[in-house]
Structure formats: C-alpha cells, structure tokens
Amino acid sequence: QVQVQESGPGLVKPSGTLSLTCTVSGDAITSNVWWSWIRQPPGKGLEWLGEIYHGGSANYSPSLRSRVTMSLDKSKNQFSLKLNSVTAADTAVYYCAREIQAAFDPWGQGILVSVSS
Amino acid sequence: EIVLTQSPATLSLSPGERATLSCRASQSVGDYLAWYQQKPGQAPRLLIYDISRRATDIAARFSGSGSGTDFTLTISSLEPEDFAVYYCQQRRNWVTFGGGTKVEIK
C-alpha cells in the first residue's frame, strides 16, 4: 500500500522560504508516475502547486512558477517543495500526493504551514 | 487555465436520498476529470478518475458521468458517512480543482 507523508516546519516568517519534504513508502520514487504538491488555505479550496518526475523534470503552476522549486532524493525516496518570498496568503495545509491516471492518490495527511512573524 | 465550476455550492439532503453534483469546465477536459471527497480535518480521497472509473475500494453507490465540459457525480443513496465536501479536478491543461460542493444533512 502506497503512503506519502509530509514533514517540515509549521511556521515560516514573512519573506522567508517554506520548505517541505514528502516521504514515500510502498512505491519507489523512481516509478513511472509524477509526484505533486497541493495546498488548501484554511476554509478554502484546493490549489495545485506543481509536480516532479524521477528523471528530474518538473512542472509548476503558472501562478507560482517564479517562487516554486521541487526536487527529489532517490536515496531517501523523498521529494521536496520550496516556496520562497512567502506571505500570509501562503498559509495553508500543504499536501503531497502521487499522480496516477491523471488523478491524485494517495494523499498525505497534510501539514499546516502558517506564515507569521 | 481551465476553470471548473461546481454546483450547487451546498446540497441539503437526507440519508437514503440521491445526490447529483455538477462540474462544468470552461473548455473541454477530455477524459481527464476526477472527483474527490473531503471530510473535516482529513485529506481529500479519490473517488472517481477518468470521468467514470471508481478508485480502489470506493462503494458502487458513487458514479461519475459526462463528457467534454459537463460532468456529474452521483451518489445513488446517501449513507451517513457521505456527508462531506466534494471536489472535481481536471488534468487536461495543467491541474485545476473546482470550488467544491458541500453535501450536508437536511
């Protein structure tokens, strides 16, 4: 059974960089799928941030492309998200997920990241 | 960007009733339309992918239909655990989600 789990700081200062890691179990990060990050501001809907493939290719949401970087660590079976120049608008629950058949399954439990001084 | 518009925003129904949720796309999404269920404090759970294919372990009372720009998620007979928020998602052009439909107990 494939599982994914987010980890990282729950609090980031304004103008700083948000950094999260997703640990994958039950599947290899090098399998033939894309790995994505999705976020959800409190009480709001879902926003896709981008995706990364084990070959190193990455696609980012046009609205966040200038601030997002994704990478992966094959040795640890992990992939990561960096979002720089954060503001309060970046406060959200951040999810990692596997993309399969043009859909997302499974999702991690999510991690709340607050942007505040 | 493909905009997905879900309606209604809220659906008030009783257990045992049929729920019909709509998702309309601003342009064709081909077969790349999925549906998710989200309960408070939980991550979304994949219900339907490729318009009408049920994900693993999803009950048969959930079904998806539609084509092009108009899609429907139907719950044939609501169970108590089905009261939640439902999102549609497309993968035809980048990825976008609809704003969600809340199915609440009447």
Coordinates of C-alpha atoms in Angstrom, one line a residue:
Chain A
Q1 CA 0.0 0.0 0.0
V2 CA 1.4 3.3 -1.1
Q3 CA 1.7 6.0 1.6
V4 CA 3.0 9.6 1.4
Q5 CA 3.8 11.8 4.4
E6 CA 4.6 15.5 4.6
S7 CA 7.1 16.9 7.1
G8 CA 8.7 20.3 7.8
P9 CA 8.3 23.5 9.8
G10 CA 4.8 24.6 10.7
L11 CA 5.7 28.2 10.9
V12 CA 7.6 30.4 8.4
K13 CA 8.3 34.1 8.7
P14 CA 7.1 36.5 6.0
S15 CA 9.5 36.9 3.1
G16 CA 11.1 33.6 4.1
T17 CA 11.2 30.2 2.4
L18 CA 8.8 27.4 3.0
S19 CA 10.5 24.0 2.8
L20 CA 8.6 20.7 3.0
T21 CA 9.5 17.1 2.4
C22 CA 7.3 14.2 1.3
T23 CA 8.4 10.7 2.2
V24 CA 7.0 7.9 0.0
S25 CA 6.6 4.3 1.2
G26 CA 5.2 1.3 -0.6
D27 CA 6.3 2.7 -4.0
A28 CA 9.6 3.8 -5.5
I29 CA 10.1 7.5 -6.2
T30 CA 11.6 6.3 -9.4
S31 CA 8.4 4.6 -10.6
N32 CA 6.7 5.9 -13.7
V33 CA 4.5 8.5 -12.0
W34 CA 4.5 12.1 -11.2
W35 CA 4.6 13.4 -7.6
S36 CA 2.7 16.5 -6.7
W37 CA 2.2 19.2 -4.1
I38 CA -1.3 20.7 -3.5
R39 CA -2.3 23.2 -0.9
Q40 CA -5.5 24.3 0.8
P41 CA -5.8 27.6 2.7
P42 CA -8.0 27.4 5.8
G43 CA -11.6 27.1 4.9
K44 CA -10.9 27.3 1.1
G45 CA -10.5 25.1 -1.9
L46 CA -7.6 23.1 -3.4
E47 CA -4.7 24.6 -5.4
W48 CA -2.1 22.5 -7.3
L49 CA 1.4 23.8 -6.9
G50 CA 3.3 21.6 -9.2
E51 CA 4.8 18.1 -9.9
I52 CA 8.1 16.4 -10.3
Y53 CA 9.2 13.2 -12.1
H54 CA 12.0 10.9 -11.2
G55 CA 14.0 12.0 -14.2
G56 CA 14.2 15.5 -12.8
S57 CA 11.5 17.1 -14.9
A58 CA 9.2 19.4 -13.1
N59 CA 6.1 21.4 -13.9
Y60 CA 4.9 24.3 -11.8
S61 CA 1.6 26.1 -11.6
P62 CA 1.9 29.2 -13.8
S63 CA 0.7 31.4 -10.9
L64 CA 3.5 30.3 -8.6
R65 CA 6.2 29.4 -11.1
S66 CA 8.5 32.2 -10.1
R67 CA 8.6 31.2 -6.4
V68 CA 8.4 27.3 -6.5
T69 CA 11.1 24.7 -6.8
M70 CA 10.7 21.0 -6.4
S71 CA 13.4 18.3 -6.1
L72 CA 13.7 14.7 -5.2
D73 CA 16.1 12.5 -3.3
K74 CA 16.1 9.0 -4.7
S75 CA 18.3 7.6 -1.9
K76 CA 15.7 8.6 0.6
N77 CA 12.6 8.0 -1.5
Q78 CA 11.5 11.6 -0.9
F79 CA 10.6 14.7 -2.9
S80 CA 10.6 18.3 -1.7
L81 CA 9.0 21.6 -2.1
K82 CA 10.5 25.1 -1.7
L83 CA 8.3 28.2 -1.9
N84 CA 10.2 31.5 -1.4
S85 CA 9.1 35.0 -0.6
V86 CA 6.1 33.8 1.4
T87 CA 3.3 36.0 2.7
A88 CA 0.3 35.4 4.8
A89 CA -1.5 34.3 1.7
D90 CA 0.7 31.2 1.6
T91 CA -0.7 30.0 4.9
A92 CA -2.3 26.7 4.1
V93 CA -2.4 22.9 4.6
Y94 CA 0.1 21.5 2.2
Y95 CA -0.4 18.0 0.8
C96 CA 1.8 15.8 -1.2
A97 CA 0.3 13.2 -3.5
R98 CA 1.1 10.7 -6.2
E99 CA -0.4 11.4 -9.6
I100 CA -1.8 8.3 -11.3
Q101 CA -4.3 8.1 -14.2
A102 CA -4.4 12.0 -14.2
A103 CA -5.7 12.0 -10.6
F104 CA -4.2 12.1 -7.2
D105 CA -4.0 9.1 -5.0
P106 CA -2.9 8.7 -2.3
W107 CA -2.6 12.0 -0.4
G108 CA -0.6 12.6 2.7
Q109 CA -2.4 13.7 5.8
G110 CA -1.4 17.3 5.2
I111 CA 0.7 19.7 7.2
L112 CA -0.4 23.2 8.2
V113 CA 2.1 25.9 7.5
S114 CA 1.5 29.3 8.9
V115 CA 3.3 32.4 7.7
S116 CA 3.7 34.8 10.5
S117 CA 6.3 36.9 12.3
Chain B
E1 CA -6.3 27.9 -17.3
I2 CA -9.3 25.7 -17.3
V3 CA -11.9 26.9 -14.8
L4 CA -14.1 24.3 -13.1
T5 CA -17.4 25.5 -11.7
Q6 CA -19.2 23.2 -9.3
S7 CA -22.9 23.5 -8.4
P8 CA -24.7 23.7 -6.2
A9 CA -22.3 25.1 -3.6
T10 CA -24.4 23.3 -0.9
L11 CA -26.7 20.4 -1.2
S12 CA -29.0 19.6 1.7
L13 CA -30.3 16.1 1.6
S14 CA -31.4 13.3 3.9
P15 CA -29.8 9.8 4.2
G16 CA -31.1 7.5 1.6
E17 CA -31.7 10.3 -0.9
R18 CA -29.9 10.6 -4.3
A19 CA -27.2 13.3 -4.6
T20 CA -26.4 14.8 -8.0
L21 CA -23.3 17.1 -8.1
S22 CA -22.3 19.1 -11.2
C23 CA -18.9 20.2 -12.5
R24 CA -18.7 22.4 -15.6
A25 CA -15.4 23.2 -17.3
S26 CA -14.6 26.4 -19.2
Q27 CA -13.2 24.2 -22.1
S28 CA -13.0 20.5 -22.9
V29 CA -11.1 18.4 -20.4
G30 CA -11.2 15.2 -22.5
D31 CA -11.3 12.1 -20.2
Y32 CA -9.1 13.8 -17.5
L33 CA -11.8 14.5 -14.9
A34 CA -11.6 13.2 -11.3
W35 CA -13.7 13.5 -8.2
Y36 CA -12.7 13.7 -4.5
Q37 CA -14.4 13.5 -1.2
Q38 CA -13.1 15.5 1.8
K39 CA -14.2 15.3 5.4
P40 CA -13.3 17.9 8.0
G41 CA -9.7 17.6 9.1
Q42 CA -8.9 15.0 6.5
A43 CA -7.1 14.9 3.2
P44 CA -9.2 14.5 0.0
R45 CA -9.8 11.0 -1.1
L46 CA -10.0 10.0 -4.7
L47 CA -13.4 8.6 -5.7
I48 CA -13.6 8.7 -9.5
Y49 CA -11.0 9.2 -12.2
D50 CA -11.2 9.3 -16.0
I51 CA -14.8 10.6 -15.6
S52 CA -16.4 7.3 -14.6
R53 CA -13.8 4.9 -13.2
R54 CA -14.2 4.2 -9.4
A55 CA -11.0 4.2 -7.4
T56 CA -10.0 1.2 -5.4
D57 CA -12.4 0.4 -2.5
I58 CA -14.9 3.0 -3.5
A59 CA -18.5 2.0 -3.0
A60 CA -20.7 1.3 -6.0
R61 CA -23.2 4.0 -4.9
F62 CA -20.7 6.5 -6.3
S63 CA -20.7 7.0 -10.0
G64 CA -19.4 9.6 -12.5
S65 CA -20.6 10.6 -15.9
G66 CA -20.3 13.3 -18.5
S67 CA -18.2 14.4 -21.4
G68 CA -16.5 17.4 -22.8
T69 CA -17.3 20.2 -20.4
D70 CA -20.2 18.9 -18.3
F71 CA -19.7 16.2 -15.6
T72 CA -21.8 14.7 -12.8
L73 CA -21.0 12.8 -9.7
T74 CA -24.0 10.8 -8.4
I75 CA -24.4 9.2 -5.0
S76 CA -27.3 6.9 -5.5
S77 CA -28.4 6.6 -1.9
L78 CA -26.6 8.7 0.7
E79 CA -25.1 7.0 3.7
P80 CA -24.3 8.9 6.9
E81 CA -20.6 8.9 6.1
D82 CA -21.1 10.5 2.7
F83 CA -21.9 14.0 4.1
A84 CA -18.7 15.8 3.1
V85 CA -17.3 18.3 0.6
Y86 CA -16.7 17.0 -3.0
Y87 CA -14.3 18.5 -5.5
C88 CA -13.8 17.9 -9.2
Q89 CA -10.3 18.2 -10.8
Q90 CA -9.1 18.3 -14.4
R91 CA -5.7 17.3 -15.8
R92 CA -6.2 18.3 -19.4
N93 CA -4.3 21.6 -19.1
W94 CA -2.2 21.8 -16.0
V95 CA -4.3 20.9 -13.0
T96 CA -7.2 22.8 -11.5
F97 CA -9.9 22.0 -9.0
G98 CA -13.5 23.1 -8.7
G99 CA -14.6 25.2 -5.8
G100 CA -16.4 22.3 -4.1
T101 CA -19.9 21.2 -3.2
K102 CA -20.8 20.6 0.4
V103 CA -23.3 17.8 0.9
E104 CA -25.0 18.4 4.3
I105 CA -27.6 16.7 6.3
K106 CA -31.1 18.2 5.8

